[in-house]
PDB file of C-alpha atoms in Angstrom:
ATOM      1  CA  UNK A  15       8.964 -30.556 -11.418  1.00 29.00           C
ATOM      2  CA  UNK A  16      11.711 -28.042 -12.077  1.00 28.00           C
ATOM      3  CA  UNK A  17      14.808 -29.736 -13.441  1.00 27.00           C
ATOM      4  CA  UNK A  18      16.860 -27.213 -15.354  1.00 31.00           C
ATOM      5  CA  UNK A  19      16.253 -23.979 -17.086  1.00 32.00           C
ATOM      6  CA  UNK A  20      17.214 -23.660 -20.723  1.00 33.00           C
ATOM      7  CA  UNK A  21      17.572 -20.074 -21.829  1.00 33.00           C
ATOM      8  CA  UNK A  22      17.916 -18.985 -25.399  1.00 35.00           C
ATOM      9  CA  UNK A  23      19.468 -15.599 -24.846  1.00 37.00           C
ATOM     10  CA  UNK A  24      17.810 -12.253 -25.341  1.00 38.00           C
ATOM     11  CA  UNK A  25      14.373 -11.480 -26.582  1.00 37.00           C
ATOM     12  CA  UNK A  26      15.045 -11.533 -30.298  1.00 36.00           C
ATOM     13  CA  UNK A  27      17.379 -14.508 -29.976  1.00 39.00           C
ATOM     14  CA  UNK A  28      14.643 -16.338 -28.083  1.00 38.00           C
ATOM     15  CA  UNK A  29      12.398 -15.853 -31.110  1.00 40.00           C
ATOM     16  CA  UNK A  30      15.123 -17.395 -33.295  1.00 37.00           C
ATOM     17  CA  UNK A  31      15.253 -20.408 -30.978  1.00 42.00           C
ATOM     18  CA  UNK A  32      11.977 -21.505 -32.519  1.00 46.00           C
ATOM     19  CA  UNK A  33      13.313 -20.270 -35.824  1.00 35.00           C
ATOM     20  CA  UNK A  34      10.324 -17.992 -36.254  1.00 34.00           C
ATOM     21  CA  UNK A  35       7.540 -16.074 -34.714  1.00 32.00           C
ATOM     22  CA  UNK A  36       4.523 -14.951 -36.495  1.00 30.00           C
ATOM     23  CA  UNK A  37       0.992 -13.570 -36.529  1.00 29.00           C
ATOM     24  CA  UNK A  38      -2.497 -14.249 -37.288  1.00 28.00           C
ATOM     25  CA  UNK A  39      -3.351 -11.343 -39.319  1.00 27.00           C
ATOM     26  CA  UNK A  40      -6.862 -12.166 -38.409  1.00 27.00           C
ATOM     27  CA  UNK A  41      -8.319  -8.757 -38.417  1.00 25.00           C
ATOM     28  CA  UNK A  42     -11.700  -8.472 -36.861  1.00 27.00           C
ATOM     29  CA  UNK A  43     -14.617  -8.129 -39.131  1.00 29.00           C
ATOM     30  CA  UNK A  44     -15.633  -4.865 -40.432  1.00 28.00           C
ATOM     31  CA  UNK A  45     -18.484  -3.026 -39.249  1.00 30.00           C
ATOM     32  CA  UNK A  46     -21.010  -3.558 -36.950  1.00 34.00           C
ATOM     33  CA  UNK A  47     -24.175  -2.354 -36.075  1.00 35.00           C
ATOM     34  CA  UNK A  48     -25.420  -0.236 -33.432  1.00 36.00           C
ATOM     35  CA  UNK A  49     -26.231  -1.657 -30.142  1.00 40.00           C
ATOM     36  CA  UNK A  50     -28.420  -1.094 -27.310  1.00 40.00           C
ATOM     37  CA  UNK A  51     -28.192  -0.876 -23.589  1.00 41.00           C
ATOM     38  CA  UNK A  52     -26.656   1.439 -21.093  1.00 44.00           C
ATOM     39  CA  UNK A  53     -23.279  -0.279 -21.384  1.00 45.00           C
ATOM     40  CA  UNK A  54     -23.127   0.311 -25.123  1.00 45.00           C
ATOM     41  CA  UNK A  55     -23.873   3.989 -24.594  1.00 41.00           C
ATOM     42  CA  UNK A  56     -21.191   4.164 -21.939  1.00 45.00           C
ATOM     43  CA  UNK A  57     -18.682   2.499 -24.281  1.00 47.00           C
ATOM     44  CA  UNK A  58     -19.486   5.035 -26.975  1.00 50.00           C
ATOM     45  CA  UNK A  59     -18.548   7.747 -24.507  1.00 43.00           C
ATOM     46  CA  UNK A  60     -15.248   5.896 -23.908  1.00 52.00           C
ATOM     47  CA  UNK A  61     -13.248   7.077 -20.951  1.00 65.00           C
ATOM     48  CA  UNK A  62     -13.475   5.254 -17.653  1.00 74.00           C
ATOM     49  CA  UNK A  63     -16.102   2.780 -18.849  1.00 89.00           C
ATOM     50  CA  UNK A  64     -13.946   1.498 -21.699  1.00 92.00           C
ATOM     51  CA  UNK A  65     -10.848   1.442 -19.531  1.00 94.00           C
ATOM     52  CA  UNK A  66     -12.644  -0.490 -16.821  1.00 94.00           C
ATOM     53  CA  UNK A  67     -13.947  -3.105 -19.294  1.00 95.00           C
ATOM     54  CA  UNK A  68     -10.450  -3.730 -20.632  1.00 96.00           C
ATOM     55  CA  UNK A  69      -8.840  -3.811 -17.177  1.00 96.00           C
ATOM     56  CA  UNK A  70     -11.371  -6.450 -16.025  1.00 94.00           C
ATOM     57  CA  UNK A  71     -10.876  -8.809 -18.972  1.00 96.00           C
ATOM     58  CA  UNK A  72      -8.339 -11.112 -17.326  1.00 96.00           C
ATOM     59  CA  UNK A  73     -10.334 -11.405 -14.118  1.00 95.00           C
ATOM     60  CA  UNK A  74     -13.529 -12.188 -16.066  1.00 95.00           C
ATOM     61  CA  UNK A  75     -11.747 -15.016 -17.898  1.00 96.00           C
ATOM     62  CA  UNK A  76     -10.415 -16.413 -14.614  1.00 93.00           C
ATOM     63  CA  UNK A  77     -13.874 -16.180 -13.067  1.00 88.00           C
ATOM     64  CA  UNK A  78     -12.693 -13.989 -10.191  1.00 81.00           C
ATOM     65  CA  UNK A  79     -15.171 -11.261 -11.145  1.00 76.00           C
ATOM     66  CA  UNK A  80     -18.443 -11.502 -12.983  1.00 64.00           C
ATOM     67  CA  UNK A  81     -18.624 -10.021 -16.442  1.00 57.00           C
ATOM     68  CA  UNK A  82     -20.911  -7.075 -16.863  1.00 54.00           C
ATOM     69  CA  UNK A  83     -23.042  -7.588 -19.919  1.00 49.00           C
ATOM     70  CA  UNK A  84     -25.783  -5.623 -21.561  1.00 39.00           C
ATOM     71  CA  UNK A  85     -28.332  -8.227 -20.628  1.00 34.00           C
ATOM     72  CA  UNK A  86     -29.574  -7.805 -17.071  1.00 33.00           C
ATOM     73  CA  UNK A  87     -28.392 -10.658 -14.905  1.00 37.00           C
ATOM     74  CA  UNK A  88     -26.161 -12.147 -17.603  1.00 42.00           C
ATOM     75  CA  UNK A  89     -23.534 -14.407 -16.130  1.00 49.00           C
ATOM     76  CA  UNK A  90     -20.059 -14.799 -17.580  1.00 55.00           C
ATOM     77  CA  UNK A  91     -19.254 -18.421 -18.332  1.00 66.00           C
ATOM     78  CA  UNK A  92     -15.466 -18.516 -18.616  1.00 76.00           C
ATOM     79  CA  UNK A  93     -12.778 -20.264 -16.630  1.00 92.00           C
ATOM     80  CA  UNK A  94     -11.470 -22.094 -19.681  1.00 95.00           C
ATOM     81  CA  UNK A  95     -11.584 -21.783 -23.454  1.00 97.00           C
ATOM     82  CA  UNK A  96     -10.424 -23.197 -26.756  1.00 98.00           C
ATOM     83  CA  UNK A  97      -7.583 -21.143 -28.188  1.00 98.00           C
ATOM     84  CA  UNK A  98      -6.221 -20.255 -31.582  1.00 98.00           C
ATOM     85  CA  UNK A  99      -3.068 -18.224 -31.850  1.00 97.00           C
ATOM     86  CA  UNK A 100      -1.059 -16.639 -34.590  1.00 96.00           C
ATOM     87  CA  UNK A 101       2.209 -14.799 -34.436  1.00 95.00           C
ATOM     88  CA  UNK A 102       3.986 -12.936 -37.210  1.00 94.00           C
ATOM     89  CA  UNK A 103       7.520 -11.614 -37.048  1.00 88.00           C
ATOM     90  CA  UNK A 104       9.091  -9.130 -39.354  1.00 79.00           C
ATOM     91  CA  UNK A 105      12.851  -8.572 -39.350  1.00 71.00           C
ATOM     92  CA  UNK A 106      15.154  -7.475 -42.137  1.00 70.00           C
ATOM     93  CA  UNK A 107      12.411  -7.622 -44.710  1.00 74.00           C
ATOM     94  CA  UNK A 108      11.459 -11.222 -43.872  1.00 78.00           C
ATOM     95  CA  UNK A 109       8.055 -12.207 -42.448  1.00 83.00           C
ATOM     96  CA  UNK A 110       7.317 -15.552 -40.863  1.00 88.00           C
ATOM     97  CA  UNK A 111       4.124 -16.833 -39.246  1.00 92.00           C
ATOM     98  CA  UNK A 112       3.541 -19.487 -36.575  1.00 94.00           C
ATOM     99  CA  UNK A 113       0.078 -20.806 -35.641  1.00 95.00           C
ATOM    100  CA  UNK A 114      -1.129 -22.645 -32.581  1.00 96.00           C
ATOM    101  CA  UNK A 115      -4.287 -24.331 -31.383  1.00 97.00           C
ATOM    102  CA  UNK A 116      -5.407 -25.896 -28.106  1.00 97.00           C
ATOM    103  CA  UNK A 117      -7.175 -25.313 -24.790  1.00 98.00           C
ATOM    104  CA  UNK A 118      -6.430 -23.173 -21.722  1.00 97.00           C
ATOM    105  CA  UNK A 119      -7.577 -23.127 -18.102  1.00 97.00           C
ATOM    106  CA  UNK A 120      -7.605 -19.509 -16.882  1.00 96.00           C
ATOM    107  CA  UNK A 121      -8.302 -20.402 -13.288  1.00 94.00           C
ATOM    108  CA  UNK A 122      -5.220 -22.566 -12.889  1.00 95.00           C
ATOM    109  CA  UNK A 123      -3.291 -20.839 -15.709  1.00 96.00           C
ATOM    110  CA  UNK A 124      -2.370 -24.054 -17.500  1.00 96.00           C
ATOM    111  CA  UNK A 125      -2.880 -25.001 -21.113  1.00 97.00           C
ATOM    112  CA  UNK A 126      -1.876 -27.309 -23.938  1.00 97.00           C
ATOM    113  CA  UNK A 127      -1.290 -26.162 -27.525  1.00 97.00           C
ATOM    114  CA  UNK A 128      -0.003 -27.613 -30.767  1.00 96.00           C
ATOM    115  CA  UNK A 129       2.233 -25.109 -32.510  1.00 95.00           C
ATOM    116  CA  UNK A 130       2.833 -25.392 -36.247  1.00 93.00           C
ATOM    117  CA  UNK A 131       5.956 -23.904 -37.784  1.00 87.00           C
ATOM    118  CA  UNK A 132       5.920 -22.760 -41.374  1.00 82.00           C
ATOM    119  CA  UNK A 133       7.797 -24.795 -43.950  1.00 71.00           C
ATOM    120  CA  UNK A 134      11.600 -24.531 -43.603  1.00 62.00           C
ATOM    121  CA  UNK A 135      11.258 -22.370 -40.465  1.00 52.00           C
ATOM    122  CA  UNK A 136      13.217 -24.949 -38.497  1.00 50.00           C
ATOM    123  CA  UNK A 137      15.735 -25.497 -41.261  1.00 53.00           C
ATOM    124  CA  UNK A 138      13.976 -28.620 -42.468  1.00 54.00           C
ATOM    125  CA  UNK A 139      11.485 -29.359 -45.196  1.00 52.00           C
ATOM    126  CA  UNK A 140       9.028 -30.570 -42.577  1.00 58.00           C
ATOM    127  CA  UNK A 141       8.758 -30.319 -38.818  1.00 70.00           C
ATOM    128  CA  UNK A 142       6.320 -32.049 -36.559  1.00 80.00           C
ATOM    129  CA  UNK A 143       4.063 -29.709 -34.619  1.00 91.00           C
ATOM    130  CA  UNK A 144       5.593 -28.634 -31.341  1.00 93.00           C
ATOM    131  CA  UNK A 145       3.500 -29.562 -28.283  1.00 95.00           C
ATOM    132  CA  UNK A 146       3.590 -26.840 -25.669  1.00 96.00           C
ATOM    133  CA  UNK A 147       2.411 -27.026 -22.083  1.00 97.00           C
ATOM    134  CA  UNK A 148       1.876 -23.684 -20.427  1.00 96.00           C
ATOM    135  CA  UNK A 149       2.046 -23.298 -16.643  1.00 95.00           C
ATOM    136  CA  UNK A 150       2.770 -20.460 -14.189  1.00 94.00           C
ATOM    137  CA  UNK A 151       6.413 -19.560 -14.616  1.00 93.00           C
ATOM    138  CA  UNK A 152       7.150 -22.391 -17.057  1.00 94.00           C
ATOM    139  CA  UNK A 153       6.924 -23.470 -20.672  1.00 95.00           C
ATOM    140  CA  UNK A 154       7.356 -27.131 -21.662  1.00 96.00           C
ATOM    141  CA  UNK A 155       8.058 -28.071 -25.277  1.00 93.00           C
ATOM    142  CA  UNK A 156       8.110 -31.455 -27.055  1.00 93.00           C
ATOM    143  CA  UNK A 157       9.379 -31.997 -30.608  1.00 89.00           C
ATOM    144  CA  UNK A 158      11.560 -29.002 -29.960  1.00 77.00           C
ATOM    145  CA  UNK A 159      14.230 -30.280 -32.395  1.00 72.00           C
ATOM    146  CA  UNK A 160      17.753 -28.829 -32.127  1.00 70.00           C
ATOM    147  CA  UNK A 161      19.135 -32.103 -30.852  1.00 77.00           C
ATOM    148  CA  UNK A 162      16.476 -32.743 -28.226  1.00 84.00           C
ATOM    149  CA  UNK A 163      15.260 -36.394 -28.254  1.00 85.00           C
ATOM    150  CA  UNK A 164      11.733 -36.715 -29.679  1.00 83.00           C
ATOM    151  CA  UNK A 165      10.404 -38.288 -26.464  1.00 86.00           C
ATOM    152  CA  UNK A 166      11.806 -35.591 -24.180  1.00 90.00           C
ATOM    153  CA  UNK A 167      10.448 -32.236 -23.009  1.00 94.00           C
ATOM    154  CA  UNK A 168      12.402 -29.018 -22.731  1.00 92.00           C
ATOM    155  CA  UNK A 169      11.490 -26.854 -19.746  1.00 93.00           C
ATOM    156  CA  UNK A 170      11.979 -23.098 -19.854  1.00 92.00           C
ATOM    157  CA  UNK A 171      11.693 -20.856 -16.795  1.00 94.00           C
ATOM    158  CA  UNK A 172       9.628 -18.012 -18.268  1.00 93.00           C
ATOM    159  CA  UNK A 173      10.545 -15.646 -15.426  1.00 92.00           C
ATOM    160  CA  UNK A 174      14.123 -15.587 -16.757  1.00 90.00           C
ATOM    161  CA  UNK A 175      13.243 -14.864 -20.393  1.00 89.00           C
ATOM    162  CA  UNK A 176      13.699 -11.266 -21.453  1.00 86.00           C
ATOM    163  CA  UNK A 177      10.285 -11.384 -23.141  1.00 89.00           C
ATOM    164  CA  UNK A 178       8.562 -13.285 -20.315  1.00 88.00           C
ATOM    165  CA  UNK A 179       7.424 -15.874 -22.900  1.00 89.00           C
ATOM    166  CA  UNK A 180       5.201 -13.379 -24.645  1.00 92.00           C
ATOM    167  CA  UNK A 181       6.784 -14.498 -27.950  1.00 89.00           C
ATOM    168  CA  UNK A 182       9.510 -17.081 -27.192  1.00 86.00           C
ATOM    169  CA  UNK A 183       7.338 -20.153 -27.788  1.00 89.00           C
ATOM    170  CA  UNK A 184       5.732 -18.781 -30.919  1.00 91.00           C
ATOM    171  CA  UNK A 185       2.576 -18.373 -28.779  1.00 92.00           C
ATOM    172  CA  UNK A 186       1.632 -15.697 -26.283  1.00 94.00           C
ATOM    173  CA  UNK A 187       0.353 -17.432 -23.149  1.00 95.00           C
ATOM    174  CA  UNK A 188      -3.414 -16.672 -23.257  1.00 96.00           C
ATOM    175  CA  UNK A 189      -3.501 -15.554 -19.656  1.00 96.00           C
ATOM    176  CA  UNK A 190      -0.467 -13.295 -20.164  1.00 95.00           C
ATOM    177  CA  UNK A 191      -2.180 -11.813 -23.210  1.00 96.00           C
ATOM    178  CA  UNK A 192      -5.183 -10.956 -21.089  1.00 97.00           C
ATOM    179  CA  UNK A 193      -3.116  -9.790 -18.086  1.00 97.00           C
ATOM    180  CA  UNK A 194      -1.293  -7.314 -20.324  1.00 96.00           C
ATOM    181  CA  UNK A 195      -4.592  -5.430 -20.618  1.00 97.00           C
ATOM    182  CA  UNK A 196      -4.392  -4.628 -16.892  1.00 97.00           C
ATOM    183  CA  UNK A 197      -1.747  -2.075 -17.880  1.00 96.00           C
ATOM    184  CA  UNK A 198      -3.991  -0.469 -20.502  1.00 96.00           C
ATOM    185  CA  UNK A 199      -4.161   3.245 -20.850  1.00 88.00           C
ATOM    186  CA  UNK A 200      -5.456   5.615 -23.564  1.00 85.00           C
ATOM    187  CA  UNK A 201      -8.233   3.170 -24.397  1.00 94.00           C
ATOM    188  CA  UNK A 202     -10.604   4.085 -27.209  1.00 94.00           C
ATOM    189  CA  UNK A 203     -13.910   2.412 -27.947  1.00 95.00           C
ATOM    190  CA  UNK A 204     -13.779   1.620 -31.681  1.00 95.00           C
ATOM    191  CA  UNK A 205     -17.324   0.317 -32.135  1.00 96.00           C
ATOM    192  CA  UNK A 206     -19.285  -2.912 -32.375  1.00 96.00           C
ATOM    193  CA  UNK A 207     -18.605  -5.755 -34.792  1.00 96.00           C
ATOM    194  CA  UNK A 208     -18.887  -9.561 -34.941  1.00 96.00           C
ATOM    195  CA  UNK A 209     -16.427 -12.414 -34.535  1.00 94.00           C
ATOM    196  CA  UNK A 210     -17.667 -15.793 -35.795  1.00 91.00           C
ATOM    197  CA  UNK A 211     -21.233 -14.605 -35.371  1.00 93.00           C
ATOM    198  CA  UNK A 212     -20.717 -13.281 -31.843  1.00 95.00           C
ATOM    199  CA  UNK A 213     -21.375  -9.597 -31.143  1.00 97.00           C
ATOM    200  CA  UNK A 214     -18.282  -7.948 -29.652  1.00 97.00           C
ATOM    201  CA  UNK A 215     -17.025  -4.476 -28.723  1.00 97.00           C
ATOM    202  CA  UNK A 216     -13.713  -3.387 -30.142  1.00 97.00           C
ATOM    203  CA  UNK A 217     -11.277  -1.463 -27.931  1.00 97.00           C
ATOM    204  CA  UNK A 218      -8.019   0.001 -29.036  1.00 97.00           C
ATOM    205  CA  UNK A 219      -5.244   1.300 -26.810  1.00 97.00           C
ATOM    206  CA  UNK A 220      -1.759   1.079 -25.373  1.00 96.00           C
ATOM    207  CA  UNK A 221      -0.672  -1.087 -22.464  1.00 96.00           C
ATOM    208  CA  UNK A 222       2.246  -0.399 -20.106  1.00 95.00           C
ATOM    209  CA  UNK A 223       3.983  -3.758 -19.448  1.00 94.00           C
ATOM    210  CA  UNK A 224       5.429  -2.664 -16.111  1.00 94.00           C
ATOM    211  CA  UNK A 225       2.051  -1.567 -14.856  1.00 95.00           C
ATOM    212  CA  UNK A 226       0.469  -4.777 -16.128  1.00 96.00           C
ATOM    213  CA  UNK A 227       3.071  -6.776 -14.163  1.00 94.00           C
ATOM    214  CA  UNK A 228       2.286  -4.861 -10.971  1.00 94.00           C
ATOM    215  CA  UNK A 229      -1.436  -5.368 -11.394  1.00 95.00           C
ATOM    216  CA  UNK A 230      -1.260  -8.978 -12.628  1.00 94.00           C
ATOM    217  CA  UNK A 231      -2.319 -12.049 -10.620  1.00 93.00           C
ATOM    218  CA  UNK A 232       0.552 -13.587  -8.598  1.00 93.00           C
ATOM    219  CA  UNK A 233       1.043 -16.487 -11.017  1.00 93.00           C
ATOM    220  CA  UNK A 234       1.559 -14.138 -13.965  1.00 93.00           C
ATOM    221  CA  UNK A 235       3.576 -11.423 -12.234  1.00 93.00           C
ATOM    222  CA  UNK A 236       7.062 -12.921 -12.530  1.00 92.00           C
ATOM    223  CA  UNK A 237       7.004 -13.477 -16.300  1.00 92.00           C
ATOM    224  CA  UNK A 238       5.458 -10.100 -17.047  1.00 93.00           C
ATOM    225  CA  UNK A 239       8.023  -8.377 -14.802  1.00 92.00           C
ATOM    226  CA  UNK A 240      10.757  -9.985 -16.894  1.00 89.00           C
ATOM    227  CA  UNK A 241       8.988  -8.871 -20.077  1.00 90.00           C
ATOM    228  CA  UNK A 242       8.905  -5.281 -18.902  1.00 87.00           C
ATOM    229  CA  UNK A 243      12.719  -5.233 -19.386  1.00 81.00           C
ATOM    230  CA  UNK A 244      13.043  -7.000 -22.714  1.00 76.00           C
ATOM    231  CA  UNK A 245      11.246  -4.932 -25.332  1.00 79.00           C
ATOM    232  CA  UNK A 246      12.295  -1.894 -27.345  1.00 74.00           C
ATOM    233  CA  UNK A 247       9.674   0.162 -25.508  1.00 81.00           C
ATOM    234  CA  UNK A 248       7.701  -0.507 -22.315  1.00 86.00           C
ATOM    235  CA  UNK A 249       4.384   0.012 -24.053  1.00 92.00           C
ATOM    236  CA  UNK A 250       2.472  -2.345 -26.293  1.00 94.00           C
ATOM    237  CA  UNK A 251      -0.326  -1.235 -28.705  1.00 96.00           C
ATOM    238  CA  UNK A 252      -3.334  -3.572 -28.641  1.00 97.00           C
ATOM    239  CA  UNK A 253      -6.754  -4.267 -30.104  1.00 98.00           C
ATOM    240  CA  UNK A 254      -9.130  -6.120 -27.793  1.00 98.00           C
ATOM    241  CA  UNK A 255     -12.597  -7.526 -28.543  1.00 98.00           C
ATOM    242  CA  UNK A 256     -14.966  -8.261 -25.660  1.00 97.00           C
ATOM    243  CA  UNK A 257     -18.357  -9.963 -25.850  1.00 96.00           C
ATOM    244  CA  UNK A 258     -21.611  -8.897 -24.177  1.00 93.00           C
ATOM    245  CA  UNK A 259     -20.504 -10.641 -20.947  1.00 92.00           C
ATOM    246  CA  UNK A 260     -17.147  -8.888 -20.765  1.00 94.00           C
ATOM    247  CA  UNK A 261     -15.183 -11.946 -21.895  1.00 96.00           C
ATOM    248  CA  UNK A 262     -12.138 -11.416 -24.052  1.00 97.00           C
ATOM    249  CA  UNK A 263     -12.756 -13.017 -27.459  1.00 98.00           C
ATOM    250  CA  UNK A 264      -9.762 -11.732 -29.345  1.00 98.00           C
ATOM    251  CA  UNK A 265      -6.687  -9.649 -28.569  1.00 98.00           C
ATOM    252  CA  UNK A 266      -3.846  -8.537 -30.796  1.00 98.00           C
ATOM    253  CA  UNK A 267      -0.611  -7.079 -29.439  1.00 97.00           C
ATOM    254  CA  UNK A 268       2.249  -5.453 -31.338  1.00 95.00           C
ATOM    255  CA  UNK A 269       5.649  -6.030 -29.746  1.00 91.00           C
ATOM    256  CA  UNK A 270       8.972  -4.431 -30.664  1.00 85.00           C
ATOM    257  CA  UNK A 271      12.332  -5.894 -29.605  1.00 74.00           C
ATOM    258  CA  UNK A 272      15.480  -4.072 -28.635  1.00 60.00           C
ATOM    259  CA  UNK A 273      18.195  -5.861 -30.605  1.00 58.00           C
ATOM    260  CA  UNK A 274      21.731  -5.318 -31.895  1.00 65.00           C
ATOM    261  CA  UNK A 275      20.630  -5.999 -35.462  1.00 67.00           C
ATOM    262  CA  UNK A 276      17.507  -4.930 -37.386  1.00 69.00           C
ATOM    263  CA  UNK A 277      14.408  -4.141 -35.380  1.00 72.00           C
ATOM    264  CA  UNK A 278      12.212  -7.182 -34.771  1.00 80.00           C
ATOM    265  CA  UNK A 279       8.500  -6.430 -34.890  1.00 87.00           C
ATOM    266  CA  UNK A 280       6.071  -9.093 -33.699  1.00 92.00           C
ATOM    267  CA  UNK A 281       2.287  -9.130 -33.938  1.00 96.00           C
ATOM    268  CA  UNK A 282       0.631 -11.725 -31.747  1.00 97.00           C
ATOM    269  CA  UNK A 283      -3.060 -12.551 -31.920  1.00 98.00           C
ATOM    270  CA  UNK A 284      -5.042 -14.763 -29.520  1.00 98.00           C
ATOM    271  CA  UNK A 285      -8.586 -15.924 -30.316  1.00 98.00           C
ATOM    272  CA  UNK A 286     -10.789 -17.424 -27.587  1.00 97.00           C
ATOM    273  CA  UNK A 287     -14.005 -19.431 -28.017  1.00 96.00           C
ATOM    274  CA  UNK A 288     -15.732 -22.542 -26.653  1.00 95.00           C
ATOM    275  CA  UNK A 289     -15.729 -21.206 -23.117  1.00 95.00           C
ATOM    276  CA  UNK A 290     -16.114 -23.784 -20.338  1.00 94.00           C
ATOM    277  CA  UNK A 291     -14.335 -26.576 -22.304  1.00 94.00           C
ATOM    278  CA  UNK A 292     -12.669 -29.268 -20.136  1.00 94.00           C
ATOM    279  CA  UNK A 293      -8.900 -28.774 -19.925  1.00 95.00           C
ATOM    280  CA  UNK A 294      -6.559 -31.552 -18.792  1.00 92.00           C
ATOM    281  CA  UNK A 295      -2.851 -30.809 -18.523  1.00 94.00           C
ATOM    282  CA  UNK A 296      -0.353 -33.168 -16.870  1.00 94.00           C
ATOM    283  CA  UNK A 297       3.094 -31.630 -16.479  1.00 95.00           C
ATOM    284  CA  UNK A 298       6.091 -33.881 -17.322  1.00 93.00           C
ATOM    285  CA  UNK A 299       7.932 -35.871 -14.680  1.00 93.00           C
ATOM    286  CA  UNK A 300      11.515 -34.969 -13.992  1.00 91.00           C
ATOM    287  CA  UNK A 301      12.784 -38.026 -15.815  1.00 92.00           C
ATOM    288  CA  UNK A 302      11.016 -36.911 -19.009  1.00 92.00           C
ATOM    289  CA  UNK A 303      12.748 -33.503 -19.152  1.00 92.00           C
ATOM    290  CA  UNK A 304      15.835 -33.106 -21.293  1.00 86.00           C
ATOM    291  CA  UNK A 305      18.806 -31.580 -19.467  1.00 82.00           C
ATOM    292  CA  UNK A 306      21.422 -31.800 -22.181  1.00 72.00           C
ATOM    293  CA  UNK A 307      22.719 -29.212 -24.572  1.00 70.00           C
ATOM    294  CA  UNK A 308      20.378 -27.693 -27.130  1.00 66.00           C
ATOM    295  CA  UNK A 309      21.977 -27.230 -30.535  1.00 59.00           C
ATOM    296  CA  UNK A 310      21.985 -23.591 -31.672  1.00 54.00           C
ATOM    297  CA  UNK A 311      21.056 -22.824 -35.251  1.00 51.00           C
TER     298      UNK A 311
END
């Protein structure tokens, strides 16, 4: 399946390869009510209980551990989910936003998303949505533009990207977003609220990318190890929202790039819902992958 790697350059230049990166400023709802149960009380105390809940989020999504809910015997139904993403980049006083939508299989770490660029982001009045296939160690893109034929895919080896594909494709791989939480430290329980009518617990903290890479599942480890070298700092502030079964419903990360020019700040938000949805992803054949030169903008 691997034909040729196409690399855009450094972290900030990788962002420019898509001509933008942007965020869903989807802030989680305001307030919430009180809650019951021993777990809620433990969360209010914070400390090890909150840290453990955040550290387990990726494993709960993949179904390798059972979520611990406030309802006795509650089982976590995860494994796959529908996904909405938003990414906002700010550099030199300019803000741009990219949005994505699709499905993701956390067990096999594959997914398919349609990524919509804002008007003029690609240097054109209109640009067809970019189809992205996510797989361990790889990102496939169709309708990439920049001289790539419309019927061809571009394959990027994410383990060679300085950001590990946390922002390159305009979408943070949903599993990578969850795996980053394995490096969480200084976690604070910020209270209960609701997302789309679902009761969630809000956690706020800082994640160490290097630690996350060491603790990540084998399929995620290479890309996260690359990411640990590409950002302005090796820590990433986050807000994570977990439901009663310990499943990650929303996570927002704030990345900062080291760059020769102005600082590039990126806020990436991933929203998960519709757990258990069927996910079908067929990776492109070698003959369908473009191996020519990609025009630089």
